[in-house]
Amino acid sequence: MRRRGALRACRANWALFATHQAVEKALKAAIMTKNRRPPKTSDLTELYNELGGAEREAC
């Protein structure tokens, strides 16, 4: 029983890691479309703000 739970947790961790990687790459690609060099970071918030995302949050 514990083994099955550990396997599910491992799959969930992998899914979250892969999702983070995909979002990071997408944000960096969006920055590059603006002819800017993306920062060397994996912080999604920083990458989003680099695109001007924080300014668009006023709703």
Coordinates of N, CA and C in Angstrom, one line a residue:
M1 N 0.8 -1.2 0.0 CA 0.0 0.0 0.0 C 0.9 1.3 0.0
R2 N 1.9 1.3 0.8 CA 2.8 2.5 0.9 C 3.5 2.7 -0.4
R3 N 3.8 1.6 -1.0 CA 4.6 1.7 -2.3 C 3.8 2.4 -3.4
R4 N 2.5 2.0 -3.4 CA 1.6 2.6 -4.4 C 1.5 4.2 -4.2
G5 N 1.4 4.5 -2.9 CA 1.3 6.0 -2.6 C 2.6 6.7 -2.9
A6 N 3.7 6.0 -2.7 CA 5.0 6.6 -3.1 C 5.1 6.8 -4.6
L7 N 4.6 5.8 -5.3 CA 4.7 5.9 -6.8 C 3.8 7.0 -7.3
R8 N 2.7 7.2 -6.7 CA 1.8 8.3 -7.1 C 2.4 9.7 -6.8
A9 N 3.1 9.8 -5.6 CA 3.7 11.0 -5.3 C 4.9 11.3 -6.3
C10 N 5.6 10.3 -6.6 CA 6.7 10.4 -7.6 C 6.2 10.9 -8.9
R11 N 5.1 10.3 -9.4 CA 4.5 10.8 -10.7 C 4.0 12.2 -10.6
A12 N 3.4 12.6 -9.5 CA 3.0 14.0 -9.3 C 4.1 14.9 -9.3
N13 N 5.2 14.6 -8.6 CA 6.4 15.4 -8.6 C 7.0 15.6 -10.0
W14 N 7.0 14.5 -10.8 CA 7.5 14.5 -12.1 C 6.6 15.4 -13.0
A15 N 5.3 15.3 -12.8 CA 4.4 16.1 -13.6 C 4.6 17.6 -13.3
L16 N 4.8 17.9 -12.1 CA 5.0 19.3 -11.7 C 6.3 19.9 -12.2
F17 N 7.3 19.0 -12.1 CA 8.6 19.4 -12.7 C 8.6 19.7 -14.2
A18 N 7.9 18.8 -14.9 CA 7.8 18.9 -16.4 C 7.0 20.1 -16.7
T19 N 5.9 20.4 -16.0 CA 5.1 21.6 -16.2 C 5.9 22.9 -16.0
H20 N 6.6 22.9 -14.9 CA 7.5 24.1 -14.6 C 8.5 24.3 -15.7
Q21 N 9.1 23.3 -16.2 CA 10.0 23.4 -17.3 C 9.4 23.9 -18.6
A22 N 8.2 23.4 -18.9 CA 7.5 23.9 -20.1 C 7.1 25.3 -20.0
V23 N 6.6 25.8 -18.8 CA 6.2 27.2 -18.7 C 7.4 28.1 -18.7
E24 N 8.5 27.6 -18.1 CA 9.8 28.4 -18.1 C 10.2 28.6 -19.6
K25 N 10.2 27.6 -20.4 CA 10.7 27.7 -21.8 C 9.7 28.6 -22.6
A26 N 8.4 28.5 -22.3 CA 7.5 29.3 -23.0 C 7.7 30.8 -22.7
L27 N 7.9 31.1 -21.4 CA 8.1 32.5 -21.0 C 9.4 33.0 -21.6
K28 N 10.5 32.2 -21.6 CA 11.7 32.6 -22.2 C 11.6 32.9 -23.7
A29 N 10.8 32.0 -24.4 CA 10.6 32.2 -25.8 C 9.8 33.5 -26.1
A30 N 8.8 33.8 -25.2 CA 8.1 35.0 -25.4 C 9.0 36.2 -25.2
I31 N 9.9 36.2 -24.2 CA 10.8 37.3 -24.0 C 11.7 37.4 -25.3
M32 N 12.1 36.3 -25.8 CA 13.0 36.4 -27.0 C 12.3 37.0 -28.2
T33 N 10.9 36.8 -28.3 CA 10.2 37.4 -29.4 C 10.2 38.9 -29.4
K34 N 10.5 39.4 -28.2 CA 10.6 40.9 -28.1 C 12.1 41.4 -28.3
N35 N 12.9 40.5 -28.9 CA 14.3 40.8 -29.2 C 15.1 41.1 -27.9
R36 N 14.7 40.4 -26.8 CA 15.4 40.6 -25.6 C 16.0 39.3 -25.1
R37 N 17.1 39.3 -24.4 CA 17.7 38.1 -23.9 C 17.1 37.8 -22.6
P38 N 16.5 36.6 -22.4 CA 15.9 36.2 -21.2 C 16.9 36.1 -20.0
P39 N 16.5 36.4 -18.8 CA 17.4 36.3 -17.7 C 17.7 34.8 -17.4
K40 N 18.9 34.5 -16.8 CA 19.3 33.2 -16.5 C 18.7 32.8 -15.1
T41 N 17.4 32.5 -15.1 CA 16.7 32.2 -13.9 C 15.6 31.1 -14.3
S42 N 15.2 30.4 -13.2 CA 14.1 29.5 -13.4 C 12.9 30.0 -12.6
D43 N 13.0 31.2 -12.1 CA 11.9 31.8 -11.3 C 10.8 32.2 -12.3
L44 N 9.7 31.6 -12.3 CA 8.6 31.9 -13.2 C 8.0 33.3 -13.0
T45 N 8.0 33.7 -11.7 CA 7.5 35.0 -11.4 C 8.4 36.1 -12.0
E46 N 9.7 35.9 -11.9 CA 10.6 36.9 -12.5 C 10.5 36.9 -14.0
L47 N 10.4 35.7 -14.6 CA 10.2 35.7 -16.1 C 9.0 36.4 -16.5
Y48 N 7.9 36.1 -15.8 CA 6.6 36.7 -16.1 C 6.7 38.3 -16.0
N49 N 7.3 38.7 -14.9 CA 7.5 40.2 -14.7 C 8.4 40.8 -15.8
E50 N 9.3 40.0 -16.3 CA 10.2 40.5 -17.4 C 9.4 40.8 -18.6
L51 N 8.3 40.1 -18.8 CA 7.4 40.4 -19.9 C 6.5 41.5 -19.7
G52 N 6.5 42.1 -18.5 CA 5.6 43.2 -18.1 C 4.3 42.6 -17.6
G53 N 4.3 41.4 -17.1 CA 3.1 40.8 -16.6 C 2.5 41.4 -15.3
A54 N 3.4 41.9 -14.5 CA 2.9 42.6 -13.2 C 2.1 43.8 -13.5
E55 N 2.4 44.5 -14.6 CA 1.7 45.7 -15.0 C 0.3 45.4 -15.5
R56 N 0.1 44.2 -16.0 CA -1.2 43.9 -16.6 C -2.2 43.3 -15.6
E57 N -1.8 43.2 -14.4 CA -2.7 42.5 -13.4 C -3.8 43.4 -12.8
A58 N -3.9 44.6 -13.2 CA -4.9 45.5 -12.6 C -6.3 45.2 -13.2
C59 N -7.0 44.4 -12.5 CA -8.4 44.0 -12.9 C -9.3 44.2 -11.7

